[in-house]
C-alpha atoms as a PDB file:
ATOM      1  CA  MET A   1       0.000   0.000   0.000  1.00  0.00           C
ATOM      2  CA  ARG A   2       1.214   3.477  -0.912  1.00  0.00           C
ATOM      3  CA  ILE A   3       0.551   6.269   1.586  1.00  0.00           C
ATOM      4  CA  CYS A   4       1.267   9.959   1.089  1.00  0.00           C
ATOM      5  CA  VAL A   5       1.466  11.995   4.288  1.00  0.00           C
ATOM      6  CA  ILE A   6       1.053  15.775   4.007  1.00  0.00           C
ATOM      7  CA  SER A   7       2.558  17.808   6.830  1.00  0.00           C
ATOM      8  CA  PRO A   8       2.753  21.567   7.550  1.00  0.00           C
ATOM      9  CA  ASN A   9       6.374  20.959   8.600  1.00  0.00           C
ATOM     10  CA  LEU A  10       8.665  18.041   9.300  1.00  0.00           C
ATOM     11  CA  TYR A  11      10.966  16.913  12.069  1.00  0.00           C
ATOM     12  CA  PRO A  12      13.980  16.649  11.919  1.00  0.00           C
ATOM     13  CA  LEU A  13      14.058  19.295   9.158  1.00  0.00           C
ATOM     14  CA  ARG A  14      11.872  21.651  11.165  1.00  0.00           C
ATOM     15  CA  PHE A  15      10.854  21.135  14.775  1.00  0.00           C
ATOM     16  CA  GLY A  16       7.296  21.138  16.078  1.00  0.00           C
ATOM     17  CA  GLY A  17       4.813  18.906  17.861  1.00  0.00           C
ATOM     18  CA  VAL A  18       2.826  18.006  14.752  1.00  0.00           C
ATOM     19  CA  SER A  19       5.974  17.383  12.733  1.00  0.00           C
ATOM     20  CA  ARG A  20       7.277  14.963  15.356  1.00  0.00           C
ATOM     21  CA  VAL A  21       4.035  12.987  15.314  1.00  0.00           C
ATOM     22  CA  VAL A  22       4.127  12.846  11.504  1.00  0.00           C
ATOM     23  CA  TRP A  23       7.718  11.650  11.515  1.00  0.00           C
ATOM     24  CA  ASP A  24       7.075   8.876  14.039  1.00  0.00           C
ATOM     25  CA  GLN A  25       4.004   7.807  12.048  1.00  0.00           C
ATOM     26  CA  ALA A  26       5.891   7.723   8.750  1.00  0.00           C
ATOM     27  CA  ARG A  27       8.770   5.681  10.165  1.00  0.00           C
ATOM     28  CA  GLY A  28       6.379   3.301  11.878  1.00  0.00           C
ATOM     29  CA  LEU A  29       4.402   2.671   8.689  1.00  0.00           C
ATOM     30  CA  SER A  30       7.616   2.183   6.711  1.00  0.00           C
ATOM     31  CA  ARG A  31       8.875  -0.391   9.206  1.00  0.00           C
ATOM     32  CA  ARG A  32       5.655  -2.330   8.615  1.00  0.00           C
ATOM     33  CA  GLY A  33       6.473  -2.622   4.947  1.00  0.00           C
ATOM     34  CA  LEU A  34       4.269   0.173   3.602  1.00  0.00           C
ATOM     35  CA  ASP A  35       5.433   2.557   0.875  1.00  0.00           C
ATOM     36  CA  VAL A  36       5.414   5.994   2.547  1.00  0.00           C
ATOM     37  CA  ARG A  37       6.068   9.402   1.044  1.00  0.00           C
ATOM     38  CA  VAL A  38       6.042  12.533   3.208  1.00  0.00           C
ATOM     39  CA  VAL A  39       5.415  15.879   1.529  1.00  0.00           C
ATOM     40  CA  ALA A  40       6.263  18.652   3.968  1.00  0.00           C
ATOM     41  CA  CYS A  41       6.555  22.427   4.118  1.00  0.00           C
ATOM     42  CA  THR A  42       9.897  23.994   5.060  1.00  0.00           C
ATOM     43  CA  SER A  43      11.234  27.549   5.168  1.00  0.00           C
ATOM     44  CA  PRO A  44      10.161  29.734   2.205  1.00  0.00           C
ATOM     45  CA  GLY A  45      12.841  30.199  -0.414  1.00  0.00           C
ATOM     46  CA  SER A  46      14.715  26.988   0.416  1.00  0.00           C
ATOM     47  CA  GLY A  47      13.640  25.263  -2.805  1.00  0.00           C
ATOM     48  CA  THR A  48      12.495  21.659  -3.147  1.00  0.00           C
ATOM     49  CA  ARG A  49      14.612  18.857  -1.711  1.00  0.00           C
ATOM     50  CA  ARG A  50      14.142  15.116  -2.213  1.00  0.00           C
ATOM     51  CA  LEU A  51      15.520  13.056   0.621  1.00  0.00           C
ATOM     52  CA  HIS A  52      15.480   9.514   1.980  1.00  0.00           C
ATOM     53  CA  ILE A  53      15.575   9.404   5.775  1.00  0.00           C
ATOM     54  CA  ASP A  54      15.227   6.085   7.629  1.00  0.00           C
ATOM     55  CA  ASN A  55      13.769   4.465   4.490  1.00  0.00           C
ATOM     56  CA  VAL A  56      11.117   7.178   4.196  1.00  0.00           C
ATOM     57  CA  GLU A  57      10.890   9.238   1.015  1.00  0.00           C
ATOM     58  CA  VAL A  58      10.667  12.932   1.903  1.00  0.00           C
ATOM     59  CA  VAL A  59       9.827  15.835  -0.399  1.00  0.00           C
ATOM     60  CA  ALA A  60      10.602  19.065   1.447  1.00  0.00           C
ATOM     61  CA  ILE A  61       9.083  22.115  -0.246  1.00  0.00           C
ATOM     62  CA  GLY A  62      10.311  25.577   0.746  1.00  0.00           C
ATOM     63  CA  ALA A  63       7.179  27.717   0.530  1.00  0.00           C
ATOM     64  CA  ASP A  64       4.561  29.650   2.433  1.00  0.00           C
ATOM     65  CA  ARG A  65       1.412  27.739   3.387  1.00  0.00           C
ATOM     66  CA  VAL A  66      -0.636  28.884   0.368  1.00  0.00           C
ATOM     67  CA  SER A  67       1.874  28.084  -2.355  1.00  0.00           C
ATOM     68  CA  PHE A  68       2.841  24.881  -0.515  1.00  0.00           C
ATOM     69  CA  THR A  69      -0.640  23.486  -1.080  1.00  0.00           C
ATOM     70  CA  ILE A  70      -0.418  24.129  -4.827  1.00  0.00           C
ATOM     71  CA  ARG A  71       3.108  22.776  -5.156  1.00  0.00           C
ATOM     72  CA  SER A  72       2.500  19.757  -2.934  1.00  0.00           C
ATOM     73  CA  LEU A  73      -0.213  18.501  -5.314  1.00  0.00           C
ATOM     74  CA  ARG A  74       2.492  17.867  -7.898  1.00  0.00           C
ATOM     75  CA  GLU A  75       4.386  15.653  -5.467  1.00  0.00           C
ATOM     76  CA  VAL A  76       1.529  13.531  -4.135  1.00  0.00           C
ATOM     77  CA  GLY A  77       1.719  11.016  -6.997  1.00  0.00           C
ATOM     78  CA  ARG A  78      -0.896   8.240  -7.078  1.00  0.00           C
ATOM     79  CA  PRO A  79      -1.046   6.836  -3.559  1.00  0.00           C
ATOM     80  CA  ASP A  80      -3.766   4.569  -2.210  1.00  0.00           C
ATOM     81  CA  ILE A  81      -4.394   6.970   0.694  1.00  0.00           C
ATOM     82  CA  ILE A  82      -3.579  10.609   1.441  1.00  0.00           C
ATOM     83  CA  HIS A  83      -3.242  11.452   5.134  1.00  0.00           C
ATOM     84  CA  VAL A  84      -3.212  15.201   5.797  1.00  0.00           C
ATOM     85  CA  HIS A  85      -2.109  16.634   9.137  1.00  0.00           C
ATOM     86  CA  GLY A  86      -3.313  20.004  10.398  1.00  0.00           C
ATOM     87  CA  LEU A  87      -5.405  22.636   8.665  1.00  0.00           C
ATOM     88  CA  THR A  88      -3.328  22.258   5.509  1.00  0.00           C
ATOM     89  CA  GLY A  89      -5.991  19.644   4.837  1.00  0.00           C
ATOM     90  CA  SER A  90      -8.683  22.239   4.177  1.00  0.00           C
ATOM     91  CA  SER A  91      -7.490  22.742   0.592  1.00  0.00           C
ATOM     92  CA  TYR A  92      -7.383  19.006  -0.053  1.00  0.00           C
ATOM     93  CA  GLY A  93     -10.922  18.722   1.261  1.00  0.00           C
ATOM     94  CA  LEU A  94     -12.048  21.442  -1.135  1.00  0.00           C
ATOM     95  CA  LEU A  95     -10.443  19.620  -4.067  1.00  0.00           C
ATOM     96  CA  ARG A  96     -12.211  16.436  -2.996  1.00  0.00           C
ATOM     97  CA  ARG A  97     -15.537  18.271  -2.782  1.00  0.00           C
ATOM     98  CA  LEU A  98     -15.029  19.660  -6.305  1.00  0.00           C
ATOM     99  CA  GLY A  99     -14.342  16.186  -7.666  1.00  0.00           C
ATOM    100  CA  LEU A 100     -10.716  17.012  -8.527  1.00  0.00           C
ATOM    101  CA  LEU A 101      -9.293  14.467  -6.101  1.00  0.00           C
ATOM    102  CA  ASN A 102     -10.604  10.908  -6.010  1.00  0.00           C
ATOM    103  CA  ILE A 103      -8.094   9.361  -3.612  1.00  0.00           C
ATOM    104  CA  PRO A 104      -9.273   8.321  -0.096  1.00  0.00           C
ATOM    105  CA  LEU A 105      -8.541  11.225   2.224  1.00  0.00           C
ATOM    106  CA  ILE A 106      -7.820  11.195   5.961  1.00  0.00           C
ATOM    107  CA  LEU A 107      -7.444  14.297   8.132  1.00  0.00           C
ATOM    108  CA  THR A 108      -5.834  14.511  11.568  1.00  0.00           C
ATOM    109  CA  VAL A 109      -6.844  17.640  13.521  1.00  0.00           C
ATOM    110  CA  HIS A 110      -4.098  18.226  16.091  1.00  0.00           C
ATOM    111  CA  HIS A 111      -5.596  21.426  17.489  1.00  0.00           C
ATOM    112  CA  THR A 112      -8.216  23.989  16.560  1.00  0.00           C
ATOM    113  CA  GLY A 113      -8.188  27.738  16.008  1.00  0.00           C
ATOM    114  CA  ILE A 114     -10.438  28.046  19.046  1.00  0.00           C
ATOM    115  CA  GLN A 115      -7.784  26.484  21.249  1.00  0.00           C
ATOM    116  CA  TYR A 116      -5.135  28.724  19.712  1.00  0.00           C
ATOM    117  CA  VAL A 117      -7.120  31.903  20.357  1.00  0.00           C
ATOM    118  CA  LYS A 118      -7.807  30.935  23.977  1.00  0.00           C
ATOM    119  CA  PHE A 119      -4.120  30.203  24.529  1.00  0.00           C
ATOM    120  CA  MET A 120      -3.004  33.532  23.070  1.00  0.00           C
ATOM    121  CA  VAL A 121      -5.600  35.472  25.065  1.00  0.00           C
ATOM    122  CA  SER A 122      -4.335  33.884  28.277  1.00  0.00           C
ATOM    123  CA  PHE A 123      -0.727  34.532  27.207  1.00  0.00           C
ATOM    124  CA  GLY A 124      -1.329  38.275  26.730  1.00  0.00           C
ATOM    125  CA  GLY A 125       1.057  40.955  25.536  1.00  0.00           C
ATOM    126  CA  LEU A 126       1.920  42.506  22.175  1.00  0.00           C
ATOM    127  CA  THR A 127       3.374  39.271  20.798  1.00  0.00           C
ATOM    128  CA  ALA A 128       0.137  37.447  21.525  1.00  0.00           C
ATOM    129  CA  LEU A 129      -1.897  40.174  19.796  1.00  0.00           C
ATOM    130  CA  LYS A 130       0.274  39.943  16.691  1.00  0.00           C
ATOM    131  CA  ARG A 131      -0.045  36.160  16.589  1.00  0.00           C
ATOM    132  CA  LEU A 132      -3.813  36.442  17.041  1.00  0.00           C
ATOM    133  CA  ALA A 133      -4.045  38.893  14.156  1.00  0.00           C
ATOM    134  CA  SER A 134      -2.068  36.620  11.836  1.00  0.00           C
ATOM    135  CA  ASP A 135      -2.057  32.933  12.768  1.00  0.00           C
ATOM    136  CA  GLY A 136      -5.305  33.032  14.745  1.00  0.00           C
ATOM    137  CA  MET A 137      -7.288  34.668  11.937  1.00  0.00           C
ATOM    138  CA  ALA A 138      -5.740  32.365   9.332  1.00  0.00           C
ATOM    139  CA  MET A 139      -6.672  29.281  11.334  1.00  0.00           C
ATOM    140  CA  ALA A 140     -10.212  30.528  11.892  1.00  0.00           C
ATOM    141  CA  PHE A 141     -10.597  31.163   8.158  1.00  0.00           C
ATOM    142  CA  LEU A 142      -9.274  27.729   7.208  1.00  0.00           C
ATOM    143  CA  GLU A 143     -11.613  26.046   9.665  1.00  0.00           C
ATOM    144  CA  ALA A 144     -14.562  28.037   8.339  1.00  0.00           C
ATOM    145  CA  ILE A 145     -13.970  26.909   4.737  1.00  0.00           C
ATOM    146  CA  THR A 146     -13.031  23.305   5.510  1.00  0.00           C
ATOM    147  CA  PRO A 147     -15.571  20.886   3.956  1.00  0.00           C
ATOM    148  CA  TRP A 148     -15.456  18.423   6.839  1.00  0.00           C
ATOM    149  CA  ASN A 149     -17.692  15.898   5.074  1.00  0.00           C
ATOM    150  CA  ALA A 150     -15.201  15.610   2.191  1.00  0.00           C
ATOM    151  CA  PHE A 151     -12.894  13.458   4.329  1.00  0.00           C
ATOM    152  CA  ASP A 152     -13.254   9.694   4.554  1.00  0.00           C
ATOM    153  CA  ALA A 153     -12.007   9.802   8.132  1.00  0.00           C
ATOM    154  CA  ILE A 154     -11.215  12.518  10.681  1.00  0.00           C
ATOM    155  CA  ILE A 155      -8.795  11.676  13.485  1.00  0.00           C
ATOM    156  CA  CYS A 156      -8.454  13.578  16.770  1.00  0.00           C
ATOM    157  CA  PRO A 157      -5.627  12.918  19.249  1.00  0.00           C
ATOM    158  CA  SER A 158      -7.932  13.564  22.228  1.00  0.00           C
ATOM    159  CA  GLU A 159     -11.568  13.497  23.307  1.00  0.00           C
ATOM    160  CA  HIS A 160     -11.319  17.235  23.974  1.00  0.00           C
ATOM    161  CA  ILE A 161     -10.586  18.066  20.335  1.00  0.00           C
ATOM    162  CA  SER A 162     -13.307  15.669  19.247  1.00  0.00           C
ATOM    163  CA  ARG A 163     -15.831  17.508  21.426  1.00  0.00           C
ATOM    164  CA  LEU A 164     -14.706  20.906  20.063  1.00  0.00           C
ATOM    165  CA  LEU A 165     -15.282  19.748  16.488  1.00  0.00           C
ATOM    166  CA  GLN A 166     -18.716  18.426  17.419  1.00  0.00           C
ATOM    167  CA  VAL A 167     -19.764  21.631  19.190  1.00  0.00           C
ATOM    168  CA  TYR A 168     -18.322  24.303  16.897  1.00  0.00           C
ATOM    169  CA  PHE A 169     -18.560  22.590  13.514  1.00  0.00           C
ATOM    170  CA  ASP A 170     -21.536  20.291  14.042  1.00  0.00           C
ATOM    171  CA  ILE A 171     -19.586  17.181  13.061  1.00  0.00           C
ATOM    172  CA  SER A 172     -21.255  13.919  14.026  1.00  0.00           C
ATOM    173  CA  HIS A 173     -19.512  11.924  16.742  1.00  0.00           C
ATOM    174  CA  ASP A 174     -19.669   8.878  14.472  1.00  0.00           C
ATOM    175  CA  ARG A 175     -17.412  10.592  11.926  1.00  0.00           C
ATOM    176  CA  LEU A 176     -14.628  11.266  14.448  1.00  0.00           C
ATOM    177  CA  SER A 177     -12.050   8.746  15.612  1.00  0.00           C
ATOM    178  CA  VAL A 178      -9.983   9.476  18.710  1.00  0.00           C
ATOM    179  CA  ILE A 179      -6.463   8.054  18.355  1.00  0.00           C
ATOM    180  CA  PRO A 180      -4.008   9.427  20.937  1.00  0.00           C
ATOM    181  CA  ASN A 181      -0.515  10.289  19.785  1.00  0.00           C
ATOM    182  CA  GLY A 182       1.776   7.327  20.277  1.00  0.00           C
ATOM    183  CA  VAL A 183       4.953   7.070  22.302  1.00  0.00           C
ATOM    184  CA  ASN A 184       8.274   6.505  20.569  1.00  0.00           C
ATOM    185  CA  THR A 185       9.597   3.457  22.402  1.00  0.00           C
ATOM    186  CA  ASP A 186      13.020   3.950  20.812  1.00  0.00           C
ATOM    187  CA  VAL A 187      13.316   6.996  23.084  1.00  0.00           C
ATOM    188  CA  PHE A 188      10.964   6.287  26.006  1.00  0.00           C
ATOM    189  CA  ARG A 189      11.785   2.844  27.372  1.00  0.00           C
ATOM    190  CA  PRO A 190      10.594   2.029  30.897  1.00  0.00           C
ATOM    191  CA  SER A 191      13.381   0.839  33.195  1.00  0.00           C
ATOM    192  CA  GLU A 192      12.620  -0.238  36.731  1.00  0.00           C
ATOM    193  CA  VAL A 193      16.308   0.069  37.668  1.00  0.00           C
ATOM    194  CA  LEU A 194      16.495   3.656  36.360  1.00  0.00           C
ATOM    195  CA  ARG A 195      13.149   4.476  37.981  1.00  0.00           C
ATOM    196  CA  ARG A 196      14.332   3.430  41.436  1.00  0.00           C
ATOM    197  CA  ALA A 197      17.705   5.131  41.049  1.00  0.00           C
ATOM    198  CA  THR A 198      16.042   8.398  39.991  1.00  0.00           C
ATOM    199  CA  ARG A 199      13.596   8.254  42.900  1.00  0.00           C
ATOM    200  CA  ARG A 200      16.440   7.717  45.354  1.00  0.00           C
ATOM    201  CA  LYS A 201      18.340  10.649  43.842  1.00  0.00           C
ATOM    202  CA  LEU A 202      15.264  12.899  44.212  1.00  0.00           C
ATOM    203  CA  GLY A 203      14.525  11.650  47.723  1.00  0.00           C
ATOM    204  CA  LEU A 204      11.182  10.118  46.718  1.00  0.00           C
ATOM    205  CA  GLY A 205       9.588   7.016  48.152  1.00  0.00           C
ATOM    206  CA  GLU A 206       8.020   4.237  46.087  1.00  0.00           C
ATOM    207  CA  THR A 207       4.512   5.645  46.447  1.00  0.00           C
ATOM    208  CA  ASP A 208       5.294   9.385  46.319  1.00  0.00           C
ATOM    209  CA  GLY A 209       3.645  11.157  43.412  1.00  0.00           C
ATOM    210  CA  LEU A 210       5.774  12.829  40.766  1.00  0.00           C
ATOM    211  CA  VAL A 211       4.523  15.143  37.999  1.00  0.00           C
END
């Protein structure tokens, strides 16, 4: 099976929470024998790079978000499934609605514009106001034009995001799947020996809580 993953950015080329999730997903699918191509947005003006990282084909496109959508369509190819992460998926949904894209389409909503606005309001200050005027408005616009019913599946990493989509965009609960972000066991490996040694170093007992 051929899977094309569309990402607003990509770790390790560009750091971010969404990009890290995408990267772990792509590597995991590749290790299971699937043919995975990641098409990701990088810094504007950096051109287009074709890379192979950990057996994953990566097309890194240096562009702003608008031109990235147009240019990424050329790199999708003919996969069996397109999995779009973030609100970059709104444009792919519109193409699907117009009948210009007939490939099964999956969208993962990592966060919503509503969450972003609330965070920036609580953050306060001039920086927050600038981000609200740019990123916040852009996210709200993308959400408003997203044809949610154009996707074959919509994935949320938490019940909270699922509820937000139901309340604010009137999406049926049956159309939403909650799949929490996984844990990279290459990095996070439980060790009882290390656990006890760390607790002793911190002066914590076996039953003491630690956050």
